Amino acid sequence: MIAIPRQKPIFRFAPSPNGPLHLGHALSAILNHDMAREAGGRFLLRIEDIDQARCTPEFEAGIFADLAWLGLTWEEPVRRQSLHFPAYQTALQSLIARGLVYPAFQTRGEVKARVAAGEARGDPWPRDPDGTPLYPPDDRLCSDTERKRLLDAGLKHAWRLDMEKAIATVGAPLHWHENGDGETGEIPADPRAWGDVVLSRSDAPSSYHLSVVVDDAAQGVTHVVRGLDLFHATSVHRLLQALLDLPQPLYHHHRLVLGEDGKKLSKSQGDTGIAEWRRQGWSPSELRRRIGL
Ligand code: GLU
């Protein structure tokens, strides 16, 4: 009998080096590391540094130092997204060629001002699950001639997914398998709630959504373990996976670590950074206790 080699489970922790890691990141990193070990699988670290304006080598060095102090080990080489822009461009170009994305000329500031003006008149504007206003439809509806004129004039633009067209192209309803701390089972994906998501910006050649699905596939990730704050974003990831013919991992969205005020921790709250607890004399086991492990 021929033994068919079974693929080893592959987990990843994928922080962005745009601030110090906080206790929520510690929980995510430890869960990924320990689940990989228990499953006899592999644990990868990925540096999500597509936003070159906010990511720094110092924050990246801090990530390595914090994870090593926690006692975690990961495989080398570490994948750094800023070294893979051509891979995201290839995926974007394939969507452009299929007419599933369009150039979007309005800046975040312009959209914000328009939404504020509308809401001041009492017209509510639809928002995505994170509370960000959906992108207005004008650029999607603009004529080919006008679009060409704006592109030829060299106007700065992002590329946005034509959500309705993308959903229609996939046809069948999408789901993902969820095994985390919130709702579990086969979760129906609802990408429509996100509107025409951005896939690349004039100042960053890829977006979080695009690079995360390209990388999870490129690295053979089988288990995505991350915070519940990214639960709804999985709808967009499933849609992109279906459009780009990429495999779908299993998902586990874990509870968030809340601050003393009961609010979600953010990197801007430097005082809750792992490095700060370390300076205050905490041991890695005390930190594990603090985050409920
Ligand atoms: N880079 C993302 C973050 O730091 C996490 C991405 C993911 O796990 O899918 O929030």
Coordinates of C-alpha atoms and ligand atoms in Angstrom, one line a residue:
M1 CA 0.0 0.0 0.0
I2 CA 1.3 3.4 -0.8
A3 CA 1.2 5.8 2.2
I4 CA -0.2 9.2 1.2
P5 CA 1.7 11.9 3.1
R6 CA -0.7 13.9 5.2
Q7 CA -0.1 17.6 5.1
K8 CA 1.1 18.9 8.5
P9 CA -1.2 21.6 9.9
I10 CA 0.3 25.1 9.5
F11 CA -0.4 28.0 11.8
R12 CA 0.8 31.5 11.6
F13 CA 1.0 34.7 13.8
A14 CA 0.9 37.7 11.5
P15 CA 1.5 41.0 13.4
S16 CA 2.0 44.4 11.8
P17 CA 5.1 46.3 13.1
N18 CA 3.3 49.6 13.5
G19 CA 3.4 49.7 17.3
P20 CA 4.5 47.6 20.3
L21 CA 2.8 44.2 20.8
H22 CA 0.2 44.2 23.5
L23 CA -1.4 41.5 25.6
G24 CA -3.9 40.6 22.9
H25 CA -1.0 39.8 20.5
A26 CA 0.6 37.7 23.2
L27 CA -2.6 35.6 23.5
S28 CA -2.8 35.2 19.7
A29 CA 0.9 34.3 19.3
I30 CA 0.8 31.8 22.2
L31 CA -2.4 30.2 21.0
N32 CA -1.0 29.7 17.5
H33 CA 2.3 28.4 18.8
D34 CA 0.7 25.9 21.3
M35 CA -2.0 24.7 18.9
A36 CA 0.6 24.1 16.3
R37 CA 2.7 22.1 18.8
E38 CA -0.3 20.1 20.0
A39 CA -1.3 19.3 16.4
G40 CA 2.2 18.2 15.5
G41 CA 2.2 21.1 13.0
R42 CA 4.3 24.1 12.1
F43 CA 4.3 27.6 13.5
L44 CA 5.1 30.5 11.1
L45 CA 5.6 34.2 11.8
R46 CA 4.6 36.7 9.2
I47 CA 5.5 40.4 9.3
E48 CA 2.6 42.4 7.8
D49 CA 4.4 45.5 6.9
I50 CA 2.6 46.7 3.7
D51 CA 1.9 50.1 5.3
Q52 CA 5.5 51.4 4.9
A53 CA 4.6 54.8 6.4
R54 CA 3.6 53.3 9.8
C55 CA 5.8 50.2 10.0
T56 CA 9.3 50.6 11.4
P57 CA 12.4 48.3 11.9
E58 CA 12.3 49.2 15.6
F59 CA 8.7 47.8 16.0
E60 CA 9.7 44.8 14.1
A61 CA 12.7 44.1 16.3
G62 CA 10.4 44.6 19.3
I63 CA 8.1 41.8 17.9
F64 CA 11.0 39.3 17.7
A65 CA 12.2 40.3 21.2
D66 CA 8.7 40.0 22.8
L67 CA 8.0 36.6 21.2
A68 CA 11.4 35.2 22.2
W69 CA 10.9 36.4 25.8
L70 CA 7.5 34.6 25.8
G71 CA 9.5 31.5 25.0
L72 CA 8.1 31.0 21.5
T73 CA 10.1 29.7 18.6
W74 CA 9.2 30.0 14.9
E75 CA 10.4 28.9 11.6
E76 CA 13.0 30.9 9.5
P77 CA 12.9 32.6 7.2
V78 CA 10.1 34.9 8.4
R79 CA 7.8 36.1 5.5
R80 CA 7.9 39.9 5.3
Q81 CA 5.0 41.3 3.1
S82 CA 7.0 44.2 1.9
L83 CA 9.2 41.7 0.0
H84 CA 6.2 40.2 -1.9
F85 CA 4.5 43.2 -3.5
P86 CA 4.8 41.5 -7.0
A87 CA 2.7 38.6 -5.7
Y88 CA -0.1 40.9 -4.6
Q89 CA 0.2 42.8 -7.9
T90 CA -0.2 39.6 -9.9
A91 CA -3.4 38.8 -8.0
L92 CA -4.7 42.4 -8.4
Q93 CA -3.9 42.3 -12.2
S94 CA -5.9 39.1 -12.6
L95 CA -8.9 40.8 -11.0
I96 CA -8.4 43.9 -13.1
A97 CA -8.3 41.7 -16.2
R98 CA -11.6 40.2 -15.3
G99 CA -13.2 43.6 -14.7
L100 CA -13.8 42.8 -11.0
V101 CA -12.0 45.9 -9.7
Y102 CA -12.2 49.5 -10.7
P103 CA -10.1 52.6 -10.1
A104 CA -11.4 54.7 -7.2
F105 CA -10.4 58.3 -7.2
Q106 CA -12.0 59.7 -4.0
T107 CA -9.7 60.1 -1.0
R108 CA -10.6 59.0 2.5
G109 CA -10.9 62.7 3.4
E110 CA -13.3 63.4 0.6
V111 CA -15.5 60.4 1.5
K112 CA -15.5 61.4 5.1
A113 CA -16.6 65.0 4.3
R114 CA -19.4 63.7 2.0
V115 CA -20.7 61.3 4.6
A116 CA -20.5 64.0 7.3
A117 CA -22.4 66.5 5.1
G118 CA -25.1 63.9 4.3
E119 CA -25.5 62.8 8.0
A120 CA -25.7 66.5 9.0
R121 CA -28.8 66.7 6.8
G122 CA -30.2 63.5 8.4
D123 CA -29.3 61.0 5.7
P124 CA -27.6 58.0 7.3
W125 CA -24.7 56.5 5.4
P126 CA -24.2 52.7 5.3
R127 CA -21.2 51.5 7.3
D128 CA -19.1 48.3 7.3
P129 CA -18.9 46.0 10.3
D130 CA -15.9 48.1 11.6
G131 CA -18.0 51.3 11.4
T132 CA -16.2 52.7 8.3
P133 CA -18.5 54.4 5.8
L134 CA -19.0 52.3 2.6
Y135 CA -17.3 53.8 -0.5
P136 CA -19.7 55.8 -2.6
P137 CA -20.8 54.2 -5.9
D138 CA -19.9 57.0 -8.3
D139 CA -16.5 55.7 -9.4
R140 CA -18.0 52.2 -10.0
L141 CA -20.8 53.7 -12.1
C142 CA -18.6 56.1 -14.1
S143 CA -18.4 55.6 -17.9
D144 CA -15.4 53.9 -19.5
T145 CA -14.6 57.2 -21.4
E146 CA -14.6 59.2 -18.2
R147 CA -12.5 56.5 -16.4
K148 CA -10.0 56.5 -19.2
R149 CA -9.8 60.3 -19.1
L150 CA -9.1 60.4 -15.4
L151 CA -6.5 57.6 -15.6
D152 CA -4.8 59.2 -18.6
A153 CA -4.7 62.5 -16.6
G154 CA -2.6 60.6 -14.1
L155 CA -5.0 61.1 -11.2
K156 CA -4.1 59.2 -8.1
H157 CA -6.3 56.3 -7.4
A158 CA -6.9 53.1 -5.4
W159 CA -8.3 49.8 -6.8
R160 CA -11.6 48.7 -5.3
L161 CA -13.5 45.4 -5.6
D162 CA -16.8 45.7 -7.4
M163 CA -18.6 43.8 -4.6
E164 CA -21.8 43.0 -6.4
K165 CA -20.0 41.8 -9.5
A166 CA -17.6 39.7 -7.4
I167 CA -20.4 38.0 -5.5
A168 CA -22.3 37.3 -8.8
T169 CA -19.1 35.9 -10.4
V170 CA -18.6 33.4 -7.5
G171 CA -22.3 32.5 -7.7
A172 CA -22.7 30.0 -4.9
P173 CA -23.0 31.2 -1.3
L174 CA -19.7 31.1 0.7
H175 CA -19.1 29.8 4.2
W176 CA -16.2 29.2 6.5
H177 CA -15.5 26.7 9.1
E178 CA -15.2 28.4 12.5
N179 CA -14.0 26.8 15.7
G180 CA -13.2 29.8 17.9
D181 CA -14.6 31.5 21.0
G182 CA -17.6 33.2 19.3
E183 CA -20.1 31.6 16.9
T184 CA -18.9 28.2 15.7
G185 CA -19.7 25.8 12.8
E186 CA -20.3 26.7 9.2
I187 CA -20.6 30.5 9.2
P188 CA -22.2 32.1 6.1
A189 CA -19.9 34.7 4.6
D190 CA -21.5 38.2 4.1
P191 CA -19.0 40.1 2.1
R192 CA -21.7 42.5 0.9
A193 CA -21.6 44.2 4.3
W194 CA -18.1 45.5 3.5
G195 CA -19.1 47.3 0.2
D196 CA -16.4 47.9 -2.4
V197 CA -13.3 47.1 -0.3
V198 CA -10.0 48.5 -1.2
L199 CA -7.4 46.1 -2.7
S200 CA -4.6 48.5 -3.3
R201 CA -3.9 52.2 -2.6
S202 CA -1.9 54.8 -4.4
D203 CA 0.5 54.8 -1.5
A204 CA 0.5 51.1 -0.7
P205 CA 0.5 48.5 -3.5
S206 CA -1.7 46.0 -1.6
S207 CA -4.3 46.1 1.1
Y208 CA -4.6 43.9 4.2
H209 CA -7.4 41.8 2.7
L210 CA -5.5 41.0 -0.5
S211 CA -2.1 40.3 1.0
V212 CA -3.5 38.1 3.8
V213 CA -5.3 35.7 1.4
V214 CA -2.4 35.6 -1.0
D215 CA 0.1 34.9 1.8
D216 CA -2.0 32.3 3.7
A217 CA -2.2 30.4 0.4
A218 CA 1.5 30.9 -0.5
Q219 CA 2.5 29.7 3.0
G220 CA 0.1 26.7 2.9
V221 CA -1.6 28.0 6.1
T222 CA -4.3 25.4 7.2
H223 CA -5.4 27.1 10.4
V224 CA -6.0 30.8 10.9
V225 CA -6.1 31.7 14.6
R226 CA -6.6 35.4 15.3
G227 CA -8.7 37.8 17.4
L228 CA -12.5 38.0 17.2
D229 CA -12.0 41.6 15.9
L230 CA -11.2 40.0 12.5
F231 CA -14.2 37.6 12.5
H232 CA -16.3 39.6 10.0
A233 CA -13.3 40.3 7.8
T234 CA -13.3 36.6 7.1
S235 CA -16.3 37.2 4.8
V236 CA -14.1 39.3 2.5
H237 CA -11.2 36.7 2.7
R238 CA -13.5 33.9 1.7
L239 CA -14.7 35.9 -1.3
L240 CA -11.2 36.7 -2.5
Q241 CA -10.1 33.1 -2.0
A242 CA -13.0 32.0 -4.2
L243 CA -12.2 34.6 -6.9
L244 CA -8.5 33.8 -6.9
D245 CA -9.0 30.0 -6.6
L246 CA -7.1 29.8 -3.4
P247 CA -7.6 27.0 -0.7
Q248 CA -9.6 27.9 2.4
P249 CA -8.1 27.4 5.8
L250 CA -10.0 26.6 9.0
Y251 CA -10.7 29.6 11.2
H252 CA -10.5 30.1 14.9
H253 CA -11.3 33.6 16.2
H254 CA -10.3 33.8 19.8
R255 CA -11.6 36.1 22.6
L256 CA -10.0 39.5 22.9
V257 CA -7.9 40.7 25.9
L258 CA -9.6 43.7 27.3
G259 CA -7.9 46.6 29.2
E260 CA -8.7 47.7 32.7
D261 CA -11.5 49.9 31.2
G262 CA -13.1 46.9 29.6
K263 CA -12.2 48.3 26.1
K264 CA -10.3 46.5 23.4
L265 CA -6.5 47.0 23.7
S266 CA -4.8 49.0 21.0
K267 CA -1.2 49.5 20.1
S268 CA -1.5 53.2 20.9
Q269 CA -2.0 52.2 24.5
G270 CA 1.8 51.8 24.9
D271 CA 1.5 51.1 28.6
T272 CA -0.1 47.8 28.0
G273 CA 2.7 46.7 25.7
I274 CA 4.4 43.3 26.5
A275 CA 7.8 45.1 26.7
E276 CA 6.3 47.5 29.4
W277 CA 5.1 44.5 31.5
R278 CA 8.6 43.0 31.1
R279 CA 10.2 46.2 32.3
Q280 CA 7.9 46.2 35.3
G281 CA 9.3 42.8 36.3
W282 CA 6.5 40.4 35.1
S283 CA 7.6 36.9 34.2
P284 CA 6.3 35.1 31.1
S285 CA 4.2 32.9 33.3
E286 CA 2.6 35.9 35.1
L287 CA 1.7 37.3 31.7
R288 CA 0.1 34.0 30.7
R289 CA -2.0 34.1 33.9
R290 CA -3.0 37.8 33.2
I291 CA -4.4 36.8 29.8
G292 CA -6.2 33.8 31.2
L293 CA -3.9 31.0 30.0
Ligands
GLU1 N1 -1.8 41.9 10.7 C1 -3.1 41.8 11.4 C2 -3.0 42.5 12.7 O1 -2.0 42.8 13.2 C3 -3.5 40.3 11.6 C4 -3.9 39.6 10.4 C5 -4.4 38.2 10.5 O2 -4.2 37.5 11.5 O3 -5.1 37.8 9.6 O4 -4.1 42.8 13.2

